[in-house]
Structures are given as structure tokens and as C-alpha cells.
Amino acid sequence: ELVQIFIAWTSASPICRQVEKSIITSRLEKWQSLRQPQPVPGVTAEEVATIASFWRSCLPSARQHIDDATWQHFASLLPALDLTTRAHAWALLWGEQPEITQQWLALAHMLQQTGHAGELAAPLSLLVDHFGLPAENFLTQMALTANDTQIDVVVHPVKEGRLLNAVSLSLDSLALLTRELVLTVENNVLDNVDLLDIPVAPDSHPHPLWRAKLGWMLAHYRQQVQPDVLVICNALASRSQTSTAARHLLEWVNATQPQHESALPGVVWAITPQDARFATQQNLDEAVQQLMGKPGVHWGTLQALDKHSMQRLVEWLSQATSAPQRQARLQALREQLRGRVRDLLPMFDDARLPVETVIRRLQAQAARHGDLLAGLLPPVQNFEALLRTRQSREEQVCGLFNDAIDLFADEPTRASASEGHETGYQAHKMWINHLRQWAHCRDNAQRLGLEPQMLNAVAEILITASYRLGLPQQLQKTMQREEVSGAQLHAIIGNFIAWLGYANIEEAQRPASRVQKGAAIFAATPRSTMLRLTKLDEQPVHAASRYVYDWLVALYTLANENAGYRHPQDVTDVDRAQLIALIA
């Protein structure tokens, strides 16, 4: 969680530059030798996955240079690193700024002091003074930041209901590390329901880390699928916050609320006498409501202006936060998540879309075909970065001989076992990782007017066909030449995407074009030897239209030819059955 706050802070800062992926990979490889024999408390592999998801939500797609494979490397390595090395690893996410890293490390040491306890027992004097009046030192961030003298406070970590040995923490750090302040009330209006007061990040704050924490709070509860209902009085303080507030609320709705119209809306605006529409005669929240979508499904409104309307609000909240309603909501979310997993894994035959359905949906969005092709190909800079990490020729010669090969084994070693160390094969794997991440991004699907399942289907067809047609071997063969550039690898994969493997196939062996009658797909237009003007067909076809429809025919043919193909290193039937049982 502390890492997420720093990501929220630095992702919006212009001074933090991105660290190249090749540097990240080399650092992670170097830190493998620093692994501890036992896991070091402070982070787990599941928490690293949550951090990866939050990092992607903070950065635009063009700046997301860390792929799934690298995040998997993070998840397997970081739980086994000591705190100092872990700080250097997290620093890769904010441009290795030493001041920011030291600030994170200081706060992480305080969490380590408490034994990473989830709860602390603190003295009541933090909240009230000797006269029983509210104390501002802890409750108000402005009072904390204005105090130049460091004040320490003694707290007790709480684990399993027991108070552990006392530790001393600075007051400002304790306030920054505190996520919730638990207070009890005498009379509960709603039985067995906790009320959360989630603050809103202001437009300006003297300390950007504090502002980042306030803006992160809703994201934290979204990750915990909480709360059951989000009650809003005023979502905006100024019009400049409209798009940001709407985006955060939509992210919360999509992550915590079932996507069916019979469910109660999870976001509710409570109209109170202190509402901005009465105080300032302006209803700024109306713009947020319009961006959030259909009223009554994604959001709703309830009045709390008098005693009778307040009673109706309490009755509605009692129903929305009841135990059966909560269980139904969580069960619906589980079903949605299970469906998304099945869409991502092609091993489920019933989850695969019919090829004809995919082609027809792509045909309906033919005007955006250029954007589709552009998204399928990673930038040339990725290939250039891959070549920069290529081993020297001397190291490659030494790598020809490996004493790990067992000459007396009953089964011969697979010839493709060394593929992961060859640059050509690495370029192919990098392209596959790009395809999968690009296809999994819902923003890309929305931009193309398609469903995410369609992008996953296209990516799966291309990946399978690339193995079947020997694209990795073609890339590796190119690497044997002198002075190979990243642009050459980029061009080879670009040609494969553009012509789908038919560039080097005779026209007589290609499928027939559905647009140019009597010609094959991607066939060159015959030139007339006559000096007279060329006679046009009754329905002339634009060259761009012909290419798009020929490409769709080629994709349809590839998908049918992929049927039954299986890579030698594909998941075995036994492992496939176990994986299906785990997920289904």
C-alpha cells in the first residue's frame, strides 16, 4: 500500500523519468543473488500483482513499458529481498529518484518497527486534549505540516487481539501511515454496518505525498471490494476535477458492483441542506453523473432534507448493506471474474469465439483497421532496447558449450531449450507479450469499438500462426547477419502482421479475394499494356478497402489452418486438465 501511494504521487510528477525496461530486467537479474532463504515480511506475490494493476491504472498505455513477464519477475523476487534492496527495486517505478526512495525507506522502516501490524493501539490524547476538546495535531494534516518540531508518540501493535511491545513513532509519520481511525458510537442507525468517511484529495496541498494518499484512499477500498455503497454529498470542489472524479468513480463501480440492471446502484448522491446546489446555486456534480452513465443502474439519488426523507434514506441503506445483498453482490462479481479468466485462456473450448463471429465484428469496424494494425505491433524502440542487452560475441561463443547437458540421459534434450537465450526468439516473445497486454487492455477495445474478447481472439490467431509458420526461426536467422538493427526485427514482424504470412506465397496458392473477383488476396493489380484509359469495373473498389477485406479473409484462413496445431512446448494434457479444474 505504501508503494501505491508513492506511485500515485510520482506518476503525476513531471520530474520522474521512466527507467528503460532493459535496465529493469538487468537489475532484477542481478538481485537474484541477494535472495534470502526465507520470505522477508512486508510484501507478498499477491500484493505485487495488486501494485502492478494500480501502476497500470495510473499511467497511460503509451507509458506502460513493464510487461506481464517483468511483473511476474517482480512478484517472484521481491518477497525474498531485504528491505534496502526492495527499496531499490521499487525505485525503478519512480525513476530511481534517491530522495523519494529514501523517504519511502524511512516510512517502510517504521512499518517494520511495528511488525507490519494491521492495527495500532494509540493513546486517546491524540484525539482530545485534557479538557476533552478535539486535538488538531493528529486529526488535521495542516496542523501536522505546520509543526516544525518532531513529536513522538508511543503505540502498541495489535495482532490477534493482543497488545505487543510498545514502539515509538513520530507523530507526522504515524498520521501519514494511518489509513483508518476507528471510533465507536453509542447508537447505531444501521446494525452491523461500518461507516467510512473517505476524504477527497484537494486541488492543491503543501505536501504532495499527503495529497497522493488522499487521492489513493478510494482506490484502496476499490481493491478490497469495499464499501457496499458509496454515498456522496459533493463530489467536486471545482469543475477542473470533473473528469478525474468521474474516472475514479467509474473504476470503483466497475470493480465493486455487478454489471446487471437488477442490482441496486452502488453510488448514491445524498441531497442534504448543505448540498452545493443550495449553498452556491451550482450543481457541479451533474457533469460527473452524466459521465458515469445510466441513472438508476450505475448511480442514483436520495433526498435527506427532512426527517421523512432521512428515514427513507436509512431504509434504503439498510437494504443495500444487508448480508444477503452483500453475498449476492460478491457472488455476482466472482462469476464475472471467472468469465473474464475464461475469456483470457484459450484452453477453454467453450470460451472461444467462432472465427466467423470475430471476422464479422472486425468487418463492422473496418474503418478503424489502421488503428488495429498499429496496436498489434510494438514500437521499434522496444526492439532496439532488446538488441542493446544482447550478449557480446565472446559470451555467445562461450555459450555454445554447456556442461548442464546430460549426454547419457534416456530422453534427448529439446532442441528449443536454448531459445530463451537467443535474441531472435526473445524478439518473438517480446511481441507475444505486447500482443497479450494490448489485447487485455479494455481501453484499446473501447477505442476500436470492439469487445475485449475480440482482441484476445485476434491475438491468439496471430500467436498460433506465428509459431506454425516459423516466425521465431525467421527472426533468429536474421540475427545471424552482420550489423542487425532493431528496425529489421520490427520490419519482419510488421510484414507478418501486414500480410499474415502470404507475402512469400505464390498468388495461385492464396485464398480467393472476396472483393476482387477472379484474383487472389493481396494480388497485384495487373497493368494494362494499352495506351488507352483503363476501363473501370461497374463497382470500382478502393485499394484500401480491398486490402482490409483481403486481410480479413487471410485472418479467417489462418484461424482455420491453426485448428489442431499444437506447439511442442505447449501445456500437456495433464497440466491442462489441472489448470481447467482450478479455474472452472
Coordinates of C-alpha atoms in Angstrom, one line a residue:
E1 CA 0.0 0.0 0.0
L2 CA 2.9 2.4 0.7
V3 CA 4.3 1.7 -2.7
Q4 CA 0.9 2.5 -4.3
I5 CA 0.9 5.9 -2.6
F6 CA 4.3 6.7 -3.9
I7 CA 3.3 5.6 -7.4
A8 CA 0.2 7.8 -7.2
W9 CA 2.5 10.7 -6.2
T10 CA 5.3 10.2 -8.8
S11 CA 3.1 9.2 -11.8
A12 CA 1.7 12.7 -11.9
S13 CA 5.1 14.4 -11.3
P14 CA 7.0 15.6 -14.4
I15 CA 10.4 15.2 -12.7
C16 CA 10.2 11.4 -12.6
R17 CA 11.5 9.8 -15.7
Q18 CA 10.9 6.2 -16.8
V19 CA 13.6 3.6 -16.4
E20 CA 14.2 1.6 -19.5
K21 CA 12.9 -1.9 -19.5
S22 CA 16.4 -3.3 -20.3
I23 CA 17.8 -1.7 -17.2
I24 CA 14.9 -3.1 -15.1
T25 CA 15.5 -6.6 -16.4
S26 CA 19.2 -6.4 -15.8
R27 CA 18.7 -5.1 -12.2
L28 CA 16.2 -7.9 -11.4
E29 CA 18.6 -10.5 -12.7
K30 CA 21.5 -9.0 -10.6
W31 CA 19.3 -9.1 -7.5
Q32 CA 18.6 -12.8 -7.8
S33 CA 21.9 -13.5 -6.0
L34 CA 20.5 -11.4 -3.0
R35 CA 17.5 -13.7 -2.4
Q36 CA 17.0 -14.6 1.3
P37 CA 16.4 -18.3 2.1
Q38 CA 13.1 -17.4 3.8
P39 CA 10.4 -14.8 2.7
V40 CA 11.0 -11.3 4.2
P41 CA 7.8 -9.8 5.7
G42 CA 6.5 -6.7 4.1
V43 CA 5.2 -7.8 0.7
T44 CA 3.8 -11.0 -1.0
A45 CA 3.5 -12.0 -4.6
E46 CA -0.3 -11.3 -4.5
E47 CA 0.4 -7.7 -3.2
V48 CA 2.9 -7.2 -6.1
A49 CA 0.2 -8.2 -8.5
T50 CA -2.1 -5.6 -6.9
I51 CA 0.7 -3.0 -7.2
A52 CA 1.1 -3.9 -10.9
S53 CA -2.6 -3.3 -11.5
F54 CA -2.6 0.0 -9.7
W55 CA 0.6 1.1 -11.6
R56 CA -1.2 0.4 -14.9
S57 CA -4.3 2.4 -13.8
C58 CA -2.1 5.4 -13.0
L59 CA -0.2 5.5 -16.3
P60 CA -1.5 5.9 -19.9
S61 CA -1.0 2.8 -22.2
A62 CA 1.8 4.5 -24.1
R63 CA 4.0 4.7 -20.9
Q64 CA 3.3 1.2 -19.6
H65 CA 6.7 -0.3 -20.5
I66 CA 6.7 -3.1 -17.9
D67 CA 5.0 -6.2 -19.3
D68 CA 3.5 -9.2 -17.6
A69 CA 6.7 -11.2 -17.7
T70 CA 8.6 -8.5 -15.9
W71 CA 5.9 -8.1 -13.3
Q72 CA 6.0 -11.8 -12.7
H73 CA 9.7 -11.4 -12.1
F74 CA 9.0 -8.7 -9.6
A75 CA 6.4 -10.9 -7.8
S76 CA 8.8 -13.9 -7.5
L77 CA 11.8 -11.9 -6.4
L78 CA 10.7 -9.1 -4.1
P79 CA 9.2 -11.2 -1.3
A80 CA 12.7 -12.7 -0.8
L81 CA 14.7 -9.5 -0.8
D82 CA 15.7 -7.5 2.3
L83 CA 14.2 -4.1 2.9
T84 CA 17.0 -2.0 1.4
T85 CA 17.3 -4.0 -1.8
R86 CA 13.5 -3.9 -2.0
A87 CA 13.6 -0.1 -1.8
H88 CA 16.0 0.0 -4.8
A89 CA 13.6 -2.4 -6.7
W90 CA 10.6 -0.2 -6.1
A91 CA 12.6 2.9 -7.1
L92 CA 12.6 1.5 -10.6
L93 CA 8.9 2.6 -10.7
W94 CA 9.6 6.2 -9.9
G95 CA 12.7 6.8 -12.0
E96 CA 15.2 5.9 -9.2
Q97 CA 14.9 9.3 -7.6
P98 CA 17.1 9.0 -4.5
E99 CA 15.2 11.5 -2.3
I100 CA 11.9 9.7 -3.0
T101 CA 13.4 6.3 -2.3
Q102 CA 14.9 7.4 1.0
Q103 CA 11.5 8.8 2.0
W104 CA 9.9 5.5 1.2
L105 CA 12.6 3.6 3.0
A106 CA 12.2 5.7 6.2
L107 CA 8.4 5.0 6.3
A108 CA 9.0 1.3 5.5
H109 CA 11.4 1.1 8.4
M110 CA 8.6 2.4 10.7
L111 CA 6.2 -0.2 9.4
Q112 CA 8.9 -2.8 10.1
Q113 CA 9.2 -1.5 13.6
T114 CA 5.5 -2.3 14.2
G115 CA 6.0 -5.8 12.8
H116 CA 3.8 -4.9 9.8
A117 CA 0.8 -4.9 12.2
G118 CA -2.5 -4.0 10.6
E119 CA -3.7 -2.3 13.8
L120 CA -2.2 0.0 16.4
A121 CA -3.5 1.0 19.8
A122 CA -2.7 4.7 20.3
P123 CA -3.3 7.0 23.3
L124 CA -6.6 9.0 23.4
S125 CA -4.6 12.2 23.8
L126 CA -4.1 12.1 20.0
L127 CA -7.8 12.9 19.6
V128 CA -8.8 15.0 22.6
D129 CA -6.9 17.3 25.0
H130 CA -7.1 17.5 28.8
F131 CA -10.4 19.4 28.6
G132 CA -12.0 16.8 26.3
L133 CA -11.9 19.0 23.3
P134 CA -10.7 17.8 19.8
A135 CA -6.9 18.0 19.3
E136 CA -5.8 19.2 15.9
N137 CA -2.3 17.8 16.0
F138 CA -3.2 14.4 14.7
L139 CA -6.6 14.9 13.0
T140 CA -5.6 17.8 10.8
Q141 CA -2.9 17.5 8.2
M142 CA -2.4 21.2 8.0
A143 CA -1.6 21.3 11.7
L144 CA 0.9 18.5 11.3
T145 CA 2.7 20.1 8.4
A146 CA 2.8 23.5 10.1
N147 CA 4.5 22.0 13.2
D148 CA 8.3 22.1 12.7
T149 CA 9.2 20.3 15.9
Q150 CA 9.1 16.5 15.8
I151 CA 6.7 14.9 18.3
D152 CA 6.9 11.2 19.1
V153 CA 4.1 9.0 20.3
V154 CA 4.1 5.6 21.9
V155 CA 1.8 3.0 20.3
H156 CA 1.2 -0.7 20.7
P157 CA 0.9 -3.0 17.7
V158 CA -2.2 -5.2 17.9
K159 CA -2.1 -8.8 16.5
E160 CA -4.8 -11.3 17.0
G161 CA -6.4 -9.1 19.6
R162 CA -3.2 -8.9 21.8
L163 CA -1.2 -5.8 22.5
L164 CA 2.5 -6.2 21.6
N165 CA 5.5 -4.4 22.9
A166 CA 5.3 -0.6 22.7
V167 CA 7.1 1.3 19.9
S168 CA 7.8 5.0 19.5
L169 CA 6.9 6.7 16.2
S170 CA 7.0 10.3 15.1
L171 CA 3.5 11.9 15.0
D172 CA 3.6 13.1 11.4
S173 CA 4.8 9.7 10.1
L174 CA 2.1 7.9 12.2
A175 CA -0.5 10.2 10.6
L176 CA 0.8 9.5 7.1
L177 CA 0.9 5.8 7.7
T178 CA -2.6 5.6 9.2
R179 CA -5.3 4.5 6.8
E180 CA -8.3 4.4 9.2
L181 CA -9.1 5.8 12.6
V182 CA -11.7 3.5 14.3
L183 CA -14.2 5.3 16.5
T184 CA -17.2 3.7 18.3
V185 CA -20.6 5.3 18.6
E186 CA -23.3 4.8 21.2
N187 CA -26.3 4.4 18.9
N188 CA -26.0 2.7 15.6
V189 CA -28.6 3.7 13.0
L190 CA -27.5 0.7 10.7
D191 CA -26.9 -2.6 12.5
N192 CA -23.6 -4.4 11.8
V193 CA -22.5 -1.7 9.3
D194 CA -19.3 0.3 9.5
L195 CA -19.4 3.9 8.2
L196 CA -16.3 5.1 6.4
D197 CA -15.5 8.7 5.8
I198 CA -13.3 8.7 2.7
P199 CA -11.7 12.1 2.2
V200 CA -11.3 13.8 -1.2
A201 CA -7.9 14.9 -2.4
P202 CA -7.8 18.8 -2.8
D203 CA -6.6 20.5 -5.9
S204 CA -3.6 21.9 -4.0
H205 CA -1.8 20.7 -0.9
P206 CA 1.6 21.9 0.5
H207 CA 2.8 18.3 0.7
P208 CA 2.2 16.2 -2.5
L209 CA 2.6 12.9 -0.7
W210 CA -0.3 13.8 1.6
R211 CA -2.4 14.7 -1.4
A212 CA -1.4 11.4 -3.2
K213 CA -2.5 9.5 -0.1
L214 CA -5.9 11.2 0.0
G215 CA -6.4 10.5 -3.7
W216 CA -5.4 6.9 -3.2
M217 CA -7.9 6.1 -0.5
L218 CA -10.8 5.3 -2.8
A219 CA -8.5 3.1 -4.9
H220 CA -7.6 1.1 -1.8
Y221 CA -11.2 0.4 -0.9
R222 CA -11.8 -0.5 -4.5
Q223 CA -9.1 -3.2 -4.3
Q224 CA -10.8 -4.5 -1.2
V225 CA -14.2 -4.6 -3.0
Q226 CA -15.5 -2.1 -0.4
P227 CA -17.7 -0.4 0.7
D228 CA -21.1 -1.9 -0.2
V229 CA -22.5 1.6 -1.0
L230 CA -20.7 4.8 -1.8
V231 CA -22.8 7.8 -0.5
I232 CA -21.7 11.2 -2.0
C233 CA -22.8 14.6 -0.9
N234 CA -20.5 16.8 -3.1
A235 CA -18.0 15.0 -5.4
L236 CA -16.4 18.2 -6.8
A237 CA -14.9 21.3 -5.4
S238 CA -14.2 22.8 -8.8
R239 CA -15.0 22.0 -12.5
S240 CA -11.4 21.0 -13.1
Q241 CA -11.9 17.8 -11.1
T242 CA -14.8 16.6 -13.2
S243 CA -13.0 14.1 -15.5
T244 CA -10.7 12.8 -12.7
A245 CA -13.6 12.3 -10.2
A246 CA -15.8 10.6 -12.9
R247 CA -12.9 8.2 -13.8
H248 CA -12.2 7.2 -10.2
L249 CA -15.9 6.6 -9.5
L250 CA -16.3 4.5 -12.7
E251 CA -13.3 2.5 -11.7
W252 CA -14.9 1.8 -8.3
V253 CA -18.2 0.9 -9.9
N254 CA -16.7 -1.5 -12.4
A255 CA -14.6 -3.2 -9.7
T256 CA -17.2 -3.5 -6.9
Q257 CA -20.6 -3.6 -8.5
P258 CA -22.2 -6.3 -10.6
Q259 CA -22.9 -5.4 -14.2
H260 CA -26.6 -6.2 -14.4
E261 CA -29.6 -3.9 -14.3
S262 CA -31.4 -5.7 -11.5
A263 CA -28.7 -4.8 -9.0
L264 CA -29.0 -1.7 -6.7
P265 CA -26.8 1.2 -7.7
G266 CA -23.6 1.3 -5.7
V267 CA -23.1 5.1 -6.0
V268 CA -25.8 7.3 -4.4
W269 CA -25.9 11.1 -4.2
A270 CA -27.5 12.2 -0.9
I271 CA -29.1 15.6 -1.3
T272 CA -28.8 17.4 2.0
P273 CA -29.4 21.0 3.1
Q274 CA -25.6 21.5 2.9
D275 CA -25.6 20.5 -0.7
A276 CA -23.6 22.8 -3.1
R277 CA -26.7 23.3 -5.2
F278 CA -28.3 25.2 -2.2
A279 CA -25.1 26.8 -0.9
T280 CA -23.6 28.1 -4.1
Q281 CA -26.5 27.7 -6.5
Q282 CA -24.3 25.4 -8.7
N283 CA -24.6 21.7 -9.2
L284 CA -21.1 20.7 -10.4
D285 CA -21.8 17.0 -9.7
E286 CA -24.3 16.9 -12.6
A287 CA -21.4 16.7 -15.1
V288 CA -19.9 13.7 -13.2
Q289 CA -23.3 11.9 -13.2
Q290 CA -23.6 12.4 -17.0
L291 CA -20.1 10.8 -17.5
M292 CA -21.0 7.9 -15.2
G293 CA -23.8 6.6 -17.4
K294 CA -27.3 5.5 -16.9
P295 CA -29.0 6.7 -13.8
G296 CA -30.6 4.0 -11.6
V297 CA -28.0 1.5 -12.8
H298 CA -24.6 3.0 -12.1
W299 CA -25.7 5.7 -9.8
G300 CA -28.8 7.1 -8.0
T301 CA -30.0 10.0 -5.8
L302 CA -31.8 10.1 -2.5
Q303 CA -33.0 13.1 -0.5
A304 CA -32.0 13.7 3.1
L305 CA -33.7 17.1 3.5
D306 CA -36.1 16.4 6.4
K307 CA -37.0 13.7 8.9
H308 CA -39.2 11.7 6.5
S309 CA -36.7 11.7 3.6
M310 CA -33.9 10.8 6.1
Q311 CA -35.9 7.8 7.2
R312 CA -36.3 6.6 3.6
L313 CA -32.5 7.0 3.1
V314 CA -31.8 4.9 6.2
E315 CA -34.3 2.2 5.0
W316 CA -32.7 2.1 1.5
L317 CA -29.2 1.8 3.0
S318 CA -30.3 -0.9 5.4
Q319 CA -31.5 -3.0 2.3
A320 CA -28.4 -2.2 0.3
T321 CA -26.0 -3.1 3.1
S322 CA -27.8 -6.2 4.3
A323 CA -25.9 -9.5 4.5
P324 CA -27.9 -11.3 1.7
Q325 CA -27.4 -8.3 -0.6
R326 CA -23.7 -8.3 0.1
Q327 CA -23.4 -12.0 -0.6
A328 CA -25.3 -11.7 -3.8
R329 CA -23.0 -8.8 -4.9
L330 CA -19.8 -10.7 -4.1
Q331 CA -21.1 -13.9 -5.8
A332 CA -22.0 -11.9 -9.0
L333 CA -18.5 -10.4 -9.0
R334 CA -17.0 -13.9 -8.7
E335 CA -19.0 -15.0 -11.7
Q336 CA -17.9 -12.0 -13.7
L337 CA -14.2 -12.6 -12.8
R338 CA -14.5 -16.3 -13.7
G339 CA -15.9 -15.3 -17.1
R340 CA -13.0 -12.9 -17.7
V341 CA -10.5 -15.6 -16.8
R342 CA -12.1 -18.0 -19.2
D343 CA -12.0 -15.4 -22.0
L344 CA -8.3 -14.8 -21.4
L345 CA -7.4 -18.5 -21.5
P346 CA -7.8 -20.2 -24.9
M347 CA -7.7 -23.7 -23.4
F348 CA -11.5 -23.5 -22.8
D349 CA -13.1 -24.6 -26.0
D350 CA -16.5 -23.2 -25.0
A351 CA -14.9 -19.8 -24.3
R352 CA -13.5 -19.5 -27.8
L353 CA -15.5 -17.2 -30.1
P354 CA -16.4 -18.6 -33.5
V355 CA -14.0 -17.4 -36.1
E356 CA -16.8 -16.1 -38.3
T357 CA -18.1 -14.0 -35.5
V358 CA -14.7 -12.4 -35.0
I359 CA -14.3 -11.6 -38.7
R360 CA -17.8 -10.1 -38.9
R361 CA -17.1 -7.9 -35.9
L362 CA -13.8 -6.7 -37.4
Q363 CA -15.6 -6.1 -40.7
A364 CA -18.1 -3.9 -38.9
Q365 CA -15.2 -1.7 -37.7
A366 CA -13.2 -1.8 -40.9
A367 CA -12.8 2.0 -40.8
R368 CA -10.6 1.5 -37.7
H369 CA -8.5 -1.2 -39.3
G370 CA -5.4 1.0 -39.4
D371 CA -5.6 1.6 -35.6
L372 CA -5.9 -2.2 -35.2
L373 CA -2.8 -2.9 -37.2
A374 CA -0.9 -0.2 -35.3
G375 CA -1.8 -1.7 -32.0
L376 CA -0.6 -5.2 -33.0
L377 CA 3.0 -4.0 -33.5
P378 CA 5.2 -2.8 -30.6
P379 CA 7.3 0.4 -31.1
V380 CA 10.7 0.0 -32.8
Q381 CA 12.4 1.3 -29.7
N382 CA 11.5 -2.0 -27.9
F383 CA 13.5 -4.0 -30.4
E384 CA 16.4 -1.6 -30.2
A385 CA 16.4 -1.9 -26.4
L386 CA 16.4 -5.7 -26.8
L387 CA 19.5 -5.5 -29.0
R388 CA 21.3 -3.3 -26.6
T389 CA 21.1 -6.1 -24.0
R390 CA 22.4 -8.6 -26.4
Q391 CA 25.5 -10.6 -25.2
S392 CA 28.8 -9.9 -26.7
R393 CA 30.1 -12.3 -29.4
E394 CA 32.7 -13.7 -26.9
E395 CA 29.9 -14.6 -24.5
Q396 CA 27.9 -16.2 -27.3
V397 CA 30.9 -18.4 -28.2
C398 CA 31.3 -19.5 -24.6
G399 CA 27.6 -20.2 -24.5
L400 CA 27.9 -22.7 -27.3
F401 CA 29.1 -25.3 -24.8
N402 CA 27.1 -26.2 -21.7
D403 CA 28.1 -28.7 -19.1
A404 CA 24.5 -29.0 -17.9
I405 CA 23.6 -31.2 -21.0
D406 CA 23.4 -34.8 -19.9
L407 CA 24.9 -36.9 -22.6
F408 CA 23.7 -40.1 -21.0
A409 CA 20.1 -39.1 -20.4
D410 CA 17.4 -41.5 -21.7
E411 CA 15.5 -38.7 -23.4
P412 CA 17.3 -36.2 -25.6
T413 CA 17.1 -32.5 -24.6
R414 CA 14.7 -30.5 -26.6
A415 CA 16.4 -28.5 -29.3
S416 CA 14.4 -25.5 -28.5
A417 CA 15.5 -25.4 -24.8
S418 CA 18.0 -22.6 -25.6
E419 CA 15.5 -20.5 -27.4
G420 CA 15.1 -18.2 -24.5
H421 CA 18.7 -17.1 -24.7
E422 CA 18.7 -16.2 -28.4
T423 CA 17.8 -12.6 -29.4
G424 CA 15.6 -13.6 -32.3
Y425 CA 13.4 -15.8 -30.1
Q426 CA 13.4 -13.1 -27.4
A427 CA 12.1 -10.6 -30.0
H428 CA 9.3 -13.0 -30.8
K429 CA 8.4 -13.5 -27.1
M430 CA 8.5 -9.7 -26.6
W431 CA 6.0 -9.3 -29.4
I432 CA 3.8 -12.0 -27.9
N433 CA 3.9 -10.3 -24.5
H434 CA 3.0 -7.0 -26.3
L435 CA 0.0 -8.7 -28.0
R436 CA -1.4 -10.2 -24.9
Q437 CA -1.1 -7.0 -22.9
W438 CA -2.6 -4.9 -25.7
A439 CA -5.5 -7.4 -26.1
H440 CA -6.2 -7.4 -22.3
C441 CA -6.5 -3.6 -22.1
R442 CA -10.2 -2.7 -22.2
D443 CA -9.3 0.9 -23.3
N444 CA -7.9 -0.5 -26.5
A445 CA -11.1 -2.5 -27.2
Q446 CA -13.2 0.6 -26.5
R447 CA -11.1 2.7 -28.8
L448 CA -11.6 0.2 -31.6
G449 CA -15.3 -0.2 -31.0
L450 CA -14.8 -3.9 -30.2
E451 CA -15.3 -6.2 -27.2
P452 CA -12.1 -7.4 -25.3
Q453 CA -12.9 -11.0 -26.4
M454 CA -12.4 -9.9 -30.0
L455 CA -8.9 -8.6 -29.4
N456 CA -8.0 -11.7 -27.4
A457 CA -9.2 -13.9 -30.3
V458 CA -7.2 -11.9 -32.9
A459 CA -4.1 -12.1 -30.7
E460 CA -4.5 -15.8 -30.3
I461 CA -4.8 -16.4 -34.0
L462 CA -1.7 -14.4 -34.8
I463 CA 0.4 -16.0 -32.0
T464 CA -0.5 -19.6 -33.1
A465 CA 0.1 -18.8 -36.7
S466 CA 3.5 -17.2 -36.0
Y467 CA 4.7 -20.5 -34.4
R468 CA 3.1 -22.6 -37.1
L469 CA 4.7 -20.6 -39.9
G470 CA 8.2 -20.4 -38.2
L471 CA 8.3 -16.7 -37.4
P472 CA 10.7 -17.2 -34.4
Q473 CA 13.1 -19.1 -36.6
Q474 CA 13.0 -16.4 -39.3
L475 CA 13.8 -13.7 -36.7
Q476 CA 16.7 -15.8 -35.3
K477 CA 18.0 -16.4 -38.9
T478 CA 18.1 -12.6 -39.3
M479 CA 20.1 -12.3 -36.2
Q480 CA 22.9 -14.3 -37.8
R481 CA 23.7 -11.4 -40.2
E482 CA 26.2 -8.7 -39.6
E483 CA 25.0 -5.4 -38.0
V484 CA 21.4 -6.3 -37.4
S485 CA 19.3 -3.4 -36.2
G486 CA 16.1 -3.3 -34.2
A487 CA 14.3 -1.8 -37.3
Q488 CA 14.9 -5.1 -39.2
L489 CA 13.3 -7.2 -36.5
H490 CA 10.5 -4.6 -36.3
A491 CA 10.0 -4.8 -40.1
I492 CA 9.9 -8.6 -40.1
I493 CA 7.1 -8.7 -37.5
G494 CA 5.4 -5.8 -39.2
N495 CA 5.4 -7.7 -42.6
F496 CA 3.9 -10.7 -40.9
I497 CA 1.1 -8.6 -39.4
A498 CA 0.5 -6.8 -42.7
W499 CA 0.4 -9.8 -45.0
L500 CA -0.3 -12.6 -42.5
G501 CA 2.4 -14.8 -44.0
Y502 CA 1.2 -14.6 -47.6
A503 CA 3.9 -12.2 -48.8
N504 CA 6.1 -15.1 -50.0
I505 CA 3.4 -17.4 -51.2
E506 CA 2.5 -17.6 -54.9
E507 CA -0.8 -16.0 -55.8
A508 CA -2.1 -19.3 -57.2
Q509 CA -1.8 -20.8 -53.7
R510 CA -3.5 -17.9 -51.8
P511 CA -7.2 -17.8 -50.9
A512 CA -9.5 -16.1 -53.4
S513 CA -10.3 -12.4 -52.8
R514 CA -13.9 -11.7 -51.9
V515 CA -13.6 -8.2 -53.3
Q516 CA -11.6 -8.5 -56.5
K517 CA -13.4 -11.3 -58.4
G518 CA -11.1 -13.8 -60.1
A519 CA -8.0 -12.7 -58.1
A520 CA -6.2 -13.9 -55.0
I521 CA -5.9 -11.9 -51.8
F522 CA -3.1 -9.3 -51.8
A523 CA -2.7 -9.8 -55.6
A524 CA -1.0 -7.1 -57.5
T525 CA -3.3 -5.1 -59.8
P526 CA -2.5 -6.0 -63.4
R527 CA -1.2 -3.2 -65.5
S528 CA -2.7 -2.6 -69.0
T529 CA -0.3 -2.6 -71.9
M530 CA -2.7 -0.4 -73.9
L531 CA -2.2 3.3 -74.1
R532 CA -5.9 4.0 -73.8
L533 CA -7.5 4.7 -70.5
T534 CA -8.2 1.7 -68.2
K535 CA -11.8 0.6 -68.2
L536 CA -13.3 0.7 -64.7
D537 CA -15.4 -2.0 -63.3
E538 CA -19.1 -1.5 -62.7
Q539 CA -18.3 -1.1 -59.0
P540 CA -14.8 0.2 -58.6
V541 CA -13.1 -0.9 -55.3
H542 CA -10.7 1.4 -53.5
A543 CA -7.3 -0.1 -52.9
A544 CA -7.6 0.5 -49.1
S545 CA -10.9 -1.2 -48.9
R546 CA -9.6 -4.2 -50.9
Y547 CA -6.6 -4.5 -48.6
V548 CA -8.7 -4.5 -45.5
Y549 CA -11.1 -7.2 -46.8
D550 CA -8.3 -9.3 -48.1
W551 CA -6.6 -9.1 -44.7
L552 CA -9.8 -10.3 -43.0
V553 CA -10.0 -13.2 -45.5
A554 CA -6.4 -14.1 -44.7
L555 CA -7.1 -13.9 -41.0
Y556 CA -10.1 -16.2 -41.4
T557 CA -7.9 -18.7 -43.4
L558 CA -5.2 -18.6 -40.8
A559 CA -7.6 -19.3 -38.0
N560 CA -9.0 -22.4 -39.8
E561 CA -5.4 -23.6 -40.6
N562 CA -4.5 -23.2 -36.9
A563 CA -7.1 -25.8 -35.9
G564 CA -5.4 -28.8 -34.4
Y565 CA -1.9 -27.2 -34.3
R566 CA 0.0 -27.7 -31.1
H567 CA 3.4 -26.3 -30.2
P568 CA 5.9 -28.9 -28.9
Q569 CA 6.3 -26.9 -25.7
D570 CA 2.5 -26.4 -25.2
V571 CA 0.9 -27.3 -21.9
T572 CA 0.5 -31.0 -21.6
D573 CA -2.9 -32.6 -21.4
V574 CA -2.5 -33.4 -17.7
D575 CA -1.4 -29.9 -16.8
R576 CA -4.2 -28.5 -18.9
A577 CA -6.8 -30.6 -17.1
Q578 CA -5.5 -29.5 -13.7
L579 CA -5.5 -25.8 -14.8
I580 CA -9.1 -26.1 -16.0
A581 CA -10.1 -27.7 -12.8
L582 CA -8.5 -24.9 -10.7
I583 CA -10.2 -22.1 -12.7
A584 CA -13.5 -23.7 -13.5

